[in-house]
XYZ file of C-alpha atoms in Angstrom:
723
model
C -21.903 -19.416 45.469
C -18.667 -17.916 46.744
C -15.430 -18.939 48.366
C -15.452 -18.540 52.172
C -12.649 -16.473 53.551
C -11.742 -18.318 56.746
C -8.455 -16.716 57.493
C -7.331 -13.183 56.648
C -3.902 -12.202 58.080
C -2.696 -10.126 55.233
C -2.446 -6.799 57.080
C 0.371 -4.388 56.413
C 1.238 -2.879 59.813
C 4.303 -0.913 60.765
C 6.629 -2.742 63.173
C 6.898 0.272 65.467
C 3.161 0.560 65.769
C 2.929 -3.108 66.575
C 5.507 -2.814 69.459
C 3.665 0.143 70.905
C 0.331 -1.740 70.916
C 1.497 -4.985 72.404
C 2.917 -5.969 75.837
C 4.331 -9.158 77.399
C 6.767 -11.529 75.754
C 5.198 -13.672 73.086
C 1.635 -12.300 73.478
C -0.426 -9.744 71.597
C -3.449 -7.896 73.088
C -5.371 -4.806 72.179
C -6.263 -2.425 75.013
C -9.820 -2.575 76.067
C -10.830 0.430 74.053
C -9.430 -0.580 70.726
C -11.131 -2.900 68.080
C -9.229 -4.583 65.323
C -9.012 -2.458 62.150
C -6.592 -1.783 59.474
C -4.002 -1.075 62.125
C -4.337 -4.690 63.590
C -2.510 -5.652 66.769
C 0.610 -7.730 66.120
C 3.641 -8.647 68.260
C 6.556 -8.366 65.920
C 8.606 -11.551 65.812
C 6.532 -13.350 68.477
C 6.296 -17.067 68.393
C 2.888 -18.562 69.262
C 1.562 -21.992 69.810
C -1.458 -22.239 67.744
C -4.770 -24.114 68.304
C -3.256 -27.074 66.487
C -0.566 -27.561 69.080
C -1.172 -30.170 71.899
C -1.504 -27.954 75.115
C -2.405 -29.176 78.515
C -4.385 -32.053 77.687
C -5.864 -30.418 74.615
C -4.880 -33.639 72.462
C -3.786 -31.393 69.702
C -7.302 -30.331 68.865
C -8.107 -26.839 67.630
C -10.427 -24.772 69.738
C -14.144 -25.190 69.114
C -17.046 -23.015 69.945
C -18.193 -23.044 73.671
C -18.830 -20.989 76.752
C -17.869 -21.066 80.513
C -16.186 -19.137 83.239
C -12.441 -18.752 84.047
C -10.985 -22.293 84.705
C -9.764 -22.901 88.341
C -6.924 -25.215 87.341
C -3.534 -23.727 86.446
C -3.053 -23.125 82.686
C -0.176 -24.311 80.556
C 1.549 -21.904 78.058
C -0.416 -21.686 74.912
C -3.881 -23.122 74.183
C -5.786 -24.895 76.943
C -8.969 -26.776 76.607
C -11.223 -26.771 79.666
C -14.858 -27.952 79.759
C -15.519 -27.395 76.213
C -13.831 -24.198 75.769
C -10.461 -22.913 74.641
C -8.277 -20.437 76.654
C -4.844 -18.878 75.948
C -1.970 -18.095 78.314
C 1.372 -16.650 77.666
C 3.270 -18.524 80.285
C 2.701 -21.545 82.390
C 0.688 -20.686 85.509
C -0.571 -17.367 84.097
C -4.146 -16.414 84.053
C -6.106 -16.819 80.838
C -5.562 -13.938 78.391
C -8.494 -11.744 77.427
C -9.283 -9.391 74.518
C -7.810 -9.606 71.024
C -5.165 -12.250 70.254
C -3.109 -12.127 66.930
C -1.478 -15.476 66.461
C 0.127 -16.852 63.308
C -1.403 -14.203 61.176
C -4.909 -14.788 62.535
C -7.118 -12.841 64.920
C -9.035 -14.517 67.833
C -11.228 -12.926 70.494
C -10.827 -13.952 74.071
C -14.010 -13.005 75.644
C -13.280 -11.056 78.950
C -16.874 -11.691 80.088
C -16.337 -15.393 79.671
C -13.041 -15.470 81.516
C -11.065 -15.393 78.275
C -12.770 -18.218 76.531
C -12.244 -18.178 72.633
C -15.352 -16.749 70.835
C -16.930 -18.611 67.895
C -19.848 -17.304 65.706
C -21.036 -13.669 65.988
C -19.951 -11.627 68.874
C -19.569 -8.023 69.993
C -16.370 -6.270 70.873
C -15.868 -2.663 71.735
C -19.116 -1.717 70.235
C -18.646 -3.572 66.980
C -19.962 -6.901 65.629
C -17.609 -9.527 64.478
C -17.833 -13.255 63.611
C -15.435 -16.228 63.998
C -15.454 -19.601 62.474
C -15.654 -22.887 64.438
C -11.748 -22.596 65.033
C -12.233 -19.162 66.535
C -10.537 -17.378 63.537
C -12.073 -14.024 63.029
C -13.435 -13.284 59.626
C -11.550 -10.527 57.850
C -12.112 -8.661 54.542
C -14.639 -11.050 52.972
C -17.109 -13.914 53.364
C -17.341 -16.287 56.246
C -19.585 -19.194 56.964
C -20.502 -20.381 60.548
C -23.036 -23.062 61.274
C -24.802 -22.487 58.073
C -24.891 -18.656 58.248
C -22.929 -16.381 55.991
C -21.250 -13.170 57.145
C -19.309 -10.476 55.427
C -16.480 -8.545 57.160
C -14.651 -5.501 56.091
C -10.846 -5.248 56.169
C -10.876 -4.616 59.990
C -13.212 -7.604 60.694
C -16.230 -5.558 61.435
C -19.333 -7.237 60.070
C -21.319 -5.552 57.406
C -25.029 -4.844 58.176
C -27.861 -3.540 56.026
C -27.181 -3.254 52.224
C -23.773 -4.288 51.001
C -22.372 -4.510 47.470
C -20.024 -7.399 46.891
C -18.783 -9.239 43.839
C -21.016 -7.316 41.580
C -24.263 -7.965 43.586
C -26.184 -6.422 46.380
C -26.829 -8.386 49.602
C -28.731 -7.623 52.918
C -27.137 -8.321 56.290
C -29.199 -8.360 59.502
C -28.692 -5.076 61.343
C -28.572 -6.951 64.702
C -26.664 -10.219 63.961
C -24.961 -9.447 60.593
C -26.200 -12.713 59.149
C -26.763 -12.727 55.401
C -30.535 -12.755 54.390
C -31.655 -15.324 51.699
C -34.817 -16.867 50.328
C -36.896 -14.145 51.776
C -38.647 -10.891 51.105
C -37.305 -7.708 52.611
C -39.226 -4.505 53.167
C -36.847 -1.587 53.316
C -37.024 2.084 52.581
C -40.691 1.897 51.611
C -40.011 -0.797 48.940
C -40.076 -4.528 48.846
C -37.043 -6.671 47.627
C -36.348 -10.347 47.237
C -33.178 -12.028 48.345
C -32.383 -15.203 46.328
C -31.049 -18.519 47.814
C -27.514 -17.278 47.460
C -28.401 -13.874 49.075
C -28.153 -11.813 46.027
C -30.759 -9.266 45.482
C -33.085 -10.316 42.793
C -33.780 -8.233 39.613
C -35.964 -8.940 36.640
C -38.258 -11.936 36.762
C -38.020 -14.084 39.848
C -39.809 -17.324 40.545
C -40.842 -17.507 44.189
C -42.945 -20.082 45.992
C -44.495 -21.279 42.634
C -45.179 -17.729 41.294
C -43.516 -15.126 39.235
C -42.597 -11.629 40.422
C -40.882 -8.675 38.561
C -38.181 -6.471 40.205
C -36.605 -3.432 38.808
C -32.917 -3.078 38.223
C -32.547 -1.582 41.649
C -34.432 -4.637 43.066
C -37.805 -2.934 43.904
C -40.866 -5.070 43.353
C -43.185 -3.903 40.597
C -47.007 -4.151 40.920
C -49.930 -3.310 38.683
C -49.934 -3.049 34.912
C -46.679 -3.148 33.003
C -45.779 -3.363 29.416
C -42.653 -5.270 28.336
C -41.686 -5.336 24.657
C -45.191 -4.636 23.493
C -46.760 -7.318 25.804
C -48.916 -6.456 28.935
C -48.678 -8.138 32.377
C -50.730 -7.698 35.499
C -48.673 -7.893 38.673
C -51.385 -8.228 41.316
C -50.903 -5.700 44.195
C -53.366 -7.596 46.416
C -51.166 -10.753 45.938
C -47.920 -8.935 46.664
C -47.049 -8.425 43.071
C -47.690 -11.924 41.894
C -47.771 -12.257 38.139
C -51.518 -12.973 37.224
C -52.037 -15.907 34.788
C -55.255 -17.407 33.327
C -58.457 -15.508 33.954
C -58.458 -12.546 36.397
C -60.430 -9.337 37.067
C -59.194 -5.826 37.380
C -61.366 -2.834 38.098
C -64.585 -4.614 36.835
C -62.959 -6.037 33.706
C -61.889 -9.494 32.946
C -58.610 -10.391 31.386
C -56.963 -13.588 30.078
C -53.245 -14.366 30.258
C -52.967 -18.025 29.062
C -49.159 -18.430 28.738
C -46.340 -16.700 30.597
C -48.692 -14.157 31.998
C -48.925 -12.260 28.607
C -52.284 -10.555 28.562
C -54.264 -11.425 25.343
C -55.075 -8.288 23.295
C -57.326 -7.820 20.276
C -57.807 -11.559 19.645
C -58.717 -15.024 20.861
C -57.360 -16.557 24.044
C -57.613 -20.244 24.920
C -57.529 -21.224 28.607
C -58.528 -24.419 30.312
C -60.466 -25.824 27.331
C -62.448 -22.585 26.656
C -62.069 -19.755 24.214
C -62.292 -16.068 25.074
C -61.897 -12.868 22.930
C -60.053 -9.859 24.070
C -60.544 -6.322 22.720
C -57.885 -3.893 21.998
C -57.385 -3.010 25.572
C -57.276 -6.729 26.629
C -60.577 -6.689 28.273
C -62.674 -9.835 27.509
C -65.749 -9.264 25.272
C -69.142 -10.510 26.435
C -72.379 -11.277 24.396
C -72.453 -10.923 20.649
C -69.147 -10.704 18.804
C -68.353 -10.205 15.067
C -64.805 -11.329 14.315
C -63.176 -12.514 11.156
C -66.432 -12.453 9.169
C -68.219 -14.636 11.786
C -70.560 -14.100 14.603
C -70.019 -15.583 18.138
C -71.816 -15.681 21.476
C -69.672 -14.991 24.569
C -71.048 -15.876 27.975
C -72.190 -12.560 29.608
C -70.694 -13.750 32.936
C -67.458 -15.525 32.024
C -66.847 -14.318 28.543
C -66.348 -18.030 27.468
C -67.243 -18.733 23.753
C -70.522 -20.650 23.230
C -70.856 -23.858 21.140
C -74.073 -25.780 20.335
C -77.557 -24.448 20.758
C -78.132 -21.179 22.660
C -81.633 -19.858 23.409
C -81.307 -16.046 23.390
C -83.981 -13.371 23.227
C -86.674 -15.946 22.485
C -84.840 -17.370 19.462
C -82.770 -20.484 18.939
C -79.202 -20.279 17.601
C -76.607 -22.899 16.677
C -72.795 -22.259 17.084
C -70.588 -24.949 15.458
C -67.442 -26.473 17.007
C -65.339 -23.292 16.138
C -68.004 -21.095 17.940
C -69.095 -19.496 14.669
C -72.910 -18.898 14.361
C -74.498 -21.091 11.777
C -76.614 -19.576 9.147
C -78.418 -21.338 6.395
C -79.179 -24.724 7.914
C -78.975 -26.475 11.376
C -80.104 -29.899 12.601
C -82.822 -29.555 15.263
C -84.113 -32.715 16.839
C -82.948 -34.742 13.756
C -84.484 -32.430 11.157
C -82.501 -29.978 8.907
C -83.966 -26.456 9.551
C -83.421 -23.069 8.042
C -81.421 -20.425 9.924
C -81.861 -16.850 8.599
C -79.296 -14.155 8.158
C -79.487 -13.318 11.907
C -78.769 -17.079 12.693
C -82.208 -17.593 14.183
C -83.761 -20.943 13.426
C -86.982 -20.518 11.366
C -89.217 -23.315 12.101
C -92.013 -21.714 9.844
C -89.853 -21.339 6.724
C -91.272 -22.827 3.491
C -90.319 -22.596 -0.207
C -87.159 -20.979 -1.477
C -84.885 -19.401 1.121
C -81.519 -17.630 0.774
C -78.777 -16.429 3.084
C -75.264 -15.173 2.376
C -75.694 -16.034 -1.480
C -76.734 -19.702 -0.716
C -80.172 -21.024 -1.704
C -82.325 -23.528 0.177
C -85.665 -24.949 -0.207
C -87.994 -25.741 2.765
C -90.900 -28.096 2.524
C -94.398 -27.310 4.017
C -93.237 -28.866 7.195
C -90.234 -26.370 7.309
C -87.668 -29.177 6.709
C -84.982 -28.304 4.192
C -84.728 -30.460 1.060
C -81.673 -32.444 0.252
C -80.677 -34.533 -2.834
C -82.518 -34.198 -6.210
C -85.647 -31.996 -6.343
C -87.997 -30.865 -9.124
C -89.667 -27.500 -9.147
C -91.703 -26.073 -12.001
C -90.289 -28.424 -14.486
C -86.610 -27.906 -13.653
C -84.418 -30.365 -11.691
C -82.195 -29.087 -8.754
C -79.808 -30.803 -6.363
C -79.294 -29.909 -2.697
C -76.252 -31.095 -0.668
C -76.406 -32.706 2.738
C -76.636 -29.232 4.344
C -79.635 -28.303 2.220
C -77.521 -25.890 0.069
C -78.564 -25.812 -3.617
C -75.528 -26.906 -5.813
C -74.578 -24.699 -8.783
C -72.296 -25.130 -11.814
C -70.136 -28.351 -11.309
C -71.522 -31.061 -8.984
C -70.014 -34.454 -8.317
C -72.520 -37.052 -7.088
C -71.924 -40.759 -6.703
C -68.815 -40.612 -8.877
C -70.658 -38.679 -11.713
C -70.239 -34.984 -12.783
C -73.283 -32.853 -13.534
C -73.514 -29.149 -14.803
C -76.209 -27.217 -12.964
C -75.400 -23.679 -14.186
C -75.511 -20.499 -12.173
C -79.198 -20.854 -11.597
C -78.816 -24.485 -10.147
C -81.074 -26.110 -12.828
C -79.596 -29.387 -14.127
C -78.407 -28.903 -17.831
C -78.389 -31.551 -20.553
C -76.985 -31.867 -24.118
C -74.074 -29.718 -25.426
C -72.717 -27.088 -23.019
C -69.925 -24.619 -23.675
C -68.167 -24.083 -20.365
C -65.043 -22.062 -19.824
C -63.995 -22.212 -23.392
C -64.649 -25.993 -23.864
C -67.358 -28.267 -25.056
C -68.984 -30.884 -22.830
C -71.888 -33.182 -23.367
C -74.467 -34.152 -20.749
C -76.719 -37.108 -21.208
C -80.312 -36.069 -22.237
C -81.859 -38.610 -20.010
C -79.540 -38.784 -16.974
C -77.712 -35.329 -17.222
C -74.535 -37.256 -16.497
C -71.219 -35.796 -18.065
C -70.045 -37.836 -20.991
C -66.664 -39.451 -20.898
C -64.922 -41.666 -23.463
C -66.629 -42.338 -26.811
C -70.201 -41.128 -27.165
C -72.548 -41.161 -30.211
C -74.425 -37.922 -30.517
C -76.892 -37.344 -33.475
C -75.318 -40.137 -35.467
C -71.633 -39.058 -35.017
C -69.034 -40.269 -32.623
C -67.307 -37.986 -30.224
C -64.498 -38.491 -27.742
C -64.425 -36.944 -24.270
C -61.549 -37.253 -21.909
C -61.728 -38.331 -18.129
C -62.598 -34.726 -17.297
C -65.349 -34.516 -19.901
C -63.539 -32.168 -22.342
C -64.559 -32.753 -26.040
C -61.435 -33.918 -27.924
C -60.250 -32.824 -31.411
C -57.331 -33.811 -33.567
C -55.427 -37.081 -33.340
C -56.374 -39.368 -30.436
C -54.412 -42.568 -29.417
C -56.397 -45.348 -27.644
C -56.191 -49.054 -27.333
C -53.084 -49.217 -29.667
C -55.029 -47.364 -32.534
C -55.167 -43.728 -33.642
C -58.342 -41.811 -34.352
C -59.061 -38.456 -35.720
C -61.720 -35.956 -34.435
C -62.546 -32.917 -36.628
C -62.640 -29.402 -35.354
C -66.306 -29.893 -34.422
C -65.300 -32.929 -32.348
C -66.965 -35.562 -34.667
C -64.860 -38.663 -35.463
C -63.599 -38.764 -39.125
C -63.843 -41.864 -41.272
C -62.611 -43.012 -44.844
C -60.063 -40.990 -46.667
C -59.036 -37.776 -44.867
C -56.531 -34.981 -45.945
C -54.839 -34.065 -42.653
C -51.754 -31.910 -42.247
C -50.721 -32.266 -45.878
C -51.171 -36.110 -46.186
C -53.909 -38.634 -46.868
C -55.053 -41.019 -44.190
C -57.475 -43.970 -44.156
C -59.758 -44.172 -41.151
C -61.841 -47.284 -40.884
C -65.501 -46.438 -41.931
C -66.852 -48.455 -39.064
C -64.427 -47.908 -36.152
C -62.496 -44.725 -37.237
C -59.153 -46.480 -36.506
C -56.263 -45.268 -38.618
C -54.875 -47.980 -41.121
C -51.168 -48.663 -41.674
C -49.348 -50.899 -44.012
C -51.005 -52.416 -47.117
C -54.608 -51.426 -47.608
C -56.777 -53.079 -50.217
C -59.761 -51.134 -51.503
C -62.022 -51.658 -54.434
C -59.687 -49.442 -56.746
C -56.460 -51.105 -55.780
C -53.702 -51.514 -53.201
C -52.297 -48.582 -51.102
C -49.349 -48.412 -48.752
C -49.811 -46.323 -45.624
C -46.667 -45.583 -43.652
C -46.304 -46.363 -39.901
C -47.704 -43.039 -39.076
C -50.645 -43.601 -41.338
C -49.876 -41.161 -44.160
C -50.561 -42.641 -47.652
C -47.303 -43.158 -49.642
C -46.735 -42.202 -53.318
C -43.847 -42.926 -55.587
C -41.443 -45.658 -54.888
C -41.307 -47.524 -51.597
C -38.979 -50.228 -50.262
C -41.032 -52.682 -48.282
C -39.484 -55.946 -46.993
C -36.605 -55.642 -49.492
C -38.977 -55.256 -52.454
C -39.533 -52.293 -54.538
C -42.970 -51.010 -55.206
C -44.254 -48.081 -57.278
C -47.278 -46.104 -56.162
C -48.920 -43.528 -58.510
C -49.831 -39.941 -57.435
C -52.999 -41.235 -55.983
C -51.125 -43.805 -53.892
C -52.293 -46.900 -55.882
C -49.748 -49.659 -56.527
C -48.485 -49.759 -60.142
C -47.953 -53.404 -60.947
C -46.089 -52.930 -64.248
C -43.173 -50.578 -63.799
C -41.737 -51.191 -67.204
C -37.989 -51.287 -67.923
C -34.911 -49.161 -68.199
C -33.142 -49.855 -71.423
C -34.619 -53.243 -71.570
C -33.886 -54.158 -67.896
C -36.801 -54.631 -65.351
C -37.106 -51.278 -63.515
C -38.341 -52.963 -60.427
C -35.435 -55.485 -60.365
C -32.998 -52.556 -61.046
C -34.408 -50.481 -58.169
C -34.575 -53.477 -55.777
C -30.764 -54.187 -56.544
C -29.697 -50.585 -55.871
C -31.983 -50.375 -52.837
C -30.396 -53.525 -51.388
C -27.125 -51.491 -51.175
C -28.423 -47.979 -50.464
C -27.334 -48.249 -46.739
C -24.053 -50.086 -47.063
C -20.697 -49.686 -48.720
C -21.255 -51.886 -51.655
C -21.239 -48.850 -54.079
C -21.050 -46.028 -51.515
C -17.503 -44.552 -51.186
C -16.052 -46.452 -54.116
C -13.130 -44.200 -55.380
C -13.394 -42.705 -58.781
C -11.161 -44.099 -61.524
C -10.275 -42.371 -64.681
C -8.783 -45.196 -66.461
C -11.619 -45.143 -69.015
C -11.429 -49.016 -69.502
C -13.647 -51.875 -68.507
C -10.661 -53.262 -66.665
C -10.343 -50.136 -64.453
C -13.775 -48.599 -64.163
C -16.199 -51.406 -63.077
C -14.978 -52.509 -59.592
C -17.081 -51.269 -56.598
C -16.055 -51.806 -52.970
C -18.357 -54.814 -52.768
C -16.958 -56.519 -55.757
C -13.232 -55.727 -56.312
C -10.938 -56.774 -59.141
C -9.119 -60.149 -58.815
C -6.181 -58.262 -57.340
C -8.208 -56.207 -54.903
C -8.317 -53.096 -56.929
C -11.603 -51.045 -56.546
C -12.574 -47.973 -58.669
C -15.268 -46.857 -61.068
C -16.129 -44.017 -63.342
C -19.620 -42.761 -63.709
C -20.443 -45.065 -66.617
C -18.819 -47.983 -64.968
C -21.245 -47.705 -62.000
C -24.264 -47.548 -64.367
C -22.924 -50.525 -66.299
C -22.290 -52.581 -63.055
C -25.706 -51.971 -61.617
C -27.372 -52.601 -65.107
C -25.585 -55.909 -65.404
C -26.552 -56.996 -61.895
C -30.159 -56.298 -62.637
C -30.091 -58.599 -65.678
C -28.755 -56.433 -68.427
C -25.333 -57.922 -68.801
C -26.182 -59.379 -72.260
C -26.740 -55.856 -73.626
C -23.364 -54.419 -72.529
C -21.407 -55.574 -75.593
C -24.042 -54.092 -77.894
C -23.822 -50.825 -75.898
C -20.004 -50.941 -76.184
C -20.140 -51.197 -80.038
C -22.237 -48.030 -80.468
C -20.374 -45.396 -82.340
C -23.164 -42.871 -83.378
C -24.612 -39.764 -81.654
C -21.441 -38.356 -80.150
C -20.007 -34.840 -80.611
C -17.136 -36.133 -82.610
C -17.297 -37.335 -86.235
C -15.097 -40.370 -85.578
C -17.236 -41.568 -82.703
C -17.073 -41.478 -78.935
C -13.615 -42.896 -78.770
C -12.263 -45.501 -76.387
C -13.790 -47.051 -73.196
C -16.310 -49.477 -74.692
C -19.445 -49.655 -72.476
C -17.885 -47.517 -69.648
C -18.133 -44.596 -72.110
C -21.363 -42.587 -71.339
C -21.826 -41.327 -74.925
C -22.205 -44.959 -76.145
C -25.198 -45.366 -73.614
C -26.803 -42.235 -75.089
C -26.235 -43.449 -78.637
C -27.549 -46.974 -77.812
C -30.848 -45.437 -76.350
C -31.365 -43.247 -79.483
C -30.763 -46.308 -81.801
C -33.151 -48.442 -79.929
C -35.806 -45.616 -79.862
C -36.331 -45.934 -76.087
C -38.604 -43.385 -74.313
C -36.358 -40.329 -73.733
C -36.865 -36.566 -72.709
C -34.560 -33.769 -73.069
C -34.542 -30.753 -70.819
C -32.580 -27.511 -70.556
C -31.879 -28.103 -66.891
C -32.352 -30.255 -63.946
C -35.099 -28.050 -62.485
C -37.171 -28.368 -65.656
C -36.694 -32.079 -65.656
C -38.053 -32.217 -61.923
C -40.905 -29.935 -62.776
C -42.035 -32.138 -65.736
C -43.137 -35.030 -63.463
C -41.539 -37.414 -66.053
C -38.745 -38.801 -63.866
C -38.992 -42.202 -62.319
C -36.817 -44.073 -59.834
C -34.117 -46.020 -61.814
C -34.195 -43.754 -64.839
C -30.771 -42.937 -66.358
C -29.833 -39.370 -66.293
C -27.361 -38.322 -69.035
C -25.807 -34.880 -68.898
C -25.230 -34.182 -72.714
C -22.640 -31.482 -73.445
C -21.116 -30.137 -76.569
C -17.954 -32.230 -76.223
C -15.772 -29.507 -74.816
C -16.996 -30.383 -71.329
C -17.205 -33.744 -69.755
C -20.566 -35.506 -69.918
C -21.991 -37.376 -66.950
C -24.364 -40.337 -66.299
C -26.179 -41.813 -63.306
C -29.451 -43.058 -61.863
C -32.458 -40.815 -60.872
C -33.068 -41.733 -57.286
C -36.095 -39.794 -56.225
C -39.062 -41.624 -54.677
C -41.275 -39.297 -56.512
C -40.759 -37.488 -59.887
C -40.092 -34.173 -57.982
C -37.534 -35.301 -55.604
C -33.996 -33.989 -56.404
C -31.897 -37.111 -55.740
C -29.337 -38.866 -57.970
C -27.099 -41.938 -57.382
C -23.927 -41.518 -59.380
C -20.179 -42.027 -59.384
C -18.293 -38.631 -59.088
C -14.858 -37.567 -57.968
C -13.750 -38.401 -55.329
C -16.343 -41.275 -54.606
C -19.738 -42.869 -55.215
C -22.635 -41.087 -53.493
C -26.240 -40.173 -53.442
C -26.836 -36.444 -53.826
C -28.832 -33.878 -55.728
C -28.832 -34.182 -59.561
C -25.724 -32.483 -61.142
C -22.822 -33.009 -63.461
C -19.805 -32.573 -61.373
C -17.759 -31.381 -64.320
C -20.345 -28.795 -65.262
C -22.512 -27.584 -62.263
C -23.332 -24.298 -64.121
C -25.028 -26.448 -66.753
C -23.839 -24.254 -69.727
C -23.570 -26.009 -73.064
C -25.409 -28.892 -71.419
C -28.795 -30.636 -71.687
C -30.381 -33.070 -69.140
C -31.568 -36.275 -70.999
C -33.834 -38.696 -69.149
C -33.415 -42.195 -70.541
C -36.345 -44.536 -69.702
C -37.524 -47.843 -71.013
C -38.698 -49.108 -74.400
C -41.914 -47.739 -75.860
């Protein structure tokens, strides 16, 4: 709270003034007309025995509060304790001193009317009020506490009375006793104030005896209406300014302040389990109320919101648990009845009824229909509240479409840009596969008709744009697919039909041309049928040649073998996968063809090829190299009369459709440019792929002569098998 100032002897007083005011050795007294003030009475240089000294049987105790008359027994010098009171004398045998005593920097009052007994508590001296603590020390310039009561003295020790400002707060001190007031109301100057438990004058909100009060900055108590930061409060004048909470009446109007005393304005207020509605001024509404799009009934007496049945003006109304007036349907005595647009229950309603855009149907007994109902050949459905369902309706886990008119729809329905189907008998929405007019359709779990590819149960199906499931051969997205005629499931792998075998890739597309299946080579014609007899390439089985090369298409047996220009069998026929005895690897273009040809079974023909001398650009023959010289392969093909085709360019060869996987391509030049040879490696006649040995290494690429990519002075010769 604050620190009590028990002793205050810090007074600056001139020595001359002190000498003039004092008399008698060692004692200090004020004359009977002077009260202690800033010029306090002091004996300069005097030595006193204080209350703490043992004097005349005082047993060393400090003076305590007491009263009595002048003691009869002789007094000792200093403090004397007699019959519960303290006295002071200057010299042994002197009478007890009276008046003011300044001793060891402290002031004491020795009451003349009590024979010089030391005063404690509040007392009067020379027309002023003072207070001393239990040891008799007069309170000076600050706070003092005596027997539970606080006092405040100025610098001269005079007690403050009335209003006093100390330590940043206002206090009230009794005008008679000087005691500080606390925990009490004070009426002063026509206003009311409250002094808190620490004595400070209260401002702002104050909680007193279980209630709230509001005081101004100057401490004056407010009463009546007050608005703080946009909120209204009622400080009841009849209750001494007590803040009103809950329900209260002012000038014939009722108000509601449910929390913190804030008055509800323009909205709902909840208090002690009941709802109320306040208008813009805060006054509670009564009777009928329209708010937030609903109608409510507020008790005419209390303003409390009604729930349940209310009989008003000869009509029965029902208000739900939120207080909103029910319209359309209500349950009365266990029966569902119609409530019109005013909310009044219509016991006489029959036939079609409507309110707020909802439709109902009342039987002849006035009870509303629920569930399925037929009227004039149409089927309708009403929910548990008697409201007619429209558009989508879920009933017992099944979806139905009722349309905007509420009549149940069947068959095909186009809804929101999608097709749905509803059973002609049950009207239930179709899901899964459904046969309609002899065709199969697929509907997802939400009933949407599906089109395009559909995966289900590990199989693929295809539904056309109209939703019907496709079967048999179908041209889809640029490829042929076979869909089982019975189930519609897409086929993959080998397929045997009456006109032959077909190969359908993993994604179902029918393959054409050459395929590598399980390490075996198969040729499929343009219609996808397997061609059993693929013929030969210069007398070697085409199938065996293709299978051999295919077995190494994805390894480094041939791929990456470096080019060798030695132009001899000993330097040009050693791929990575089959090096020479000393580890040497290298091939030229003809050496690669010769090696693969031999591995496919044509090794016996190599010597004959190597001896061919005709059909080269030079009169003396193709020169050295034996069967690793490409011109000898061309001459051998001409001499044998094999099937051959000559083209001006690679593009015209591909466009002809004559090329077949494994054919030998020979780039025939005029001799001034190197020729070139390799295998056609397209899966179809039109695929531009060639497997050949070029510089710097063996590869699969587009068809070209690495020495003459411009194709000037060059023809493209396609060498096939025997006629």
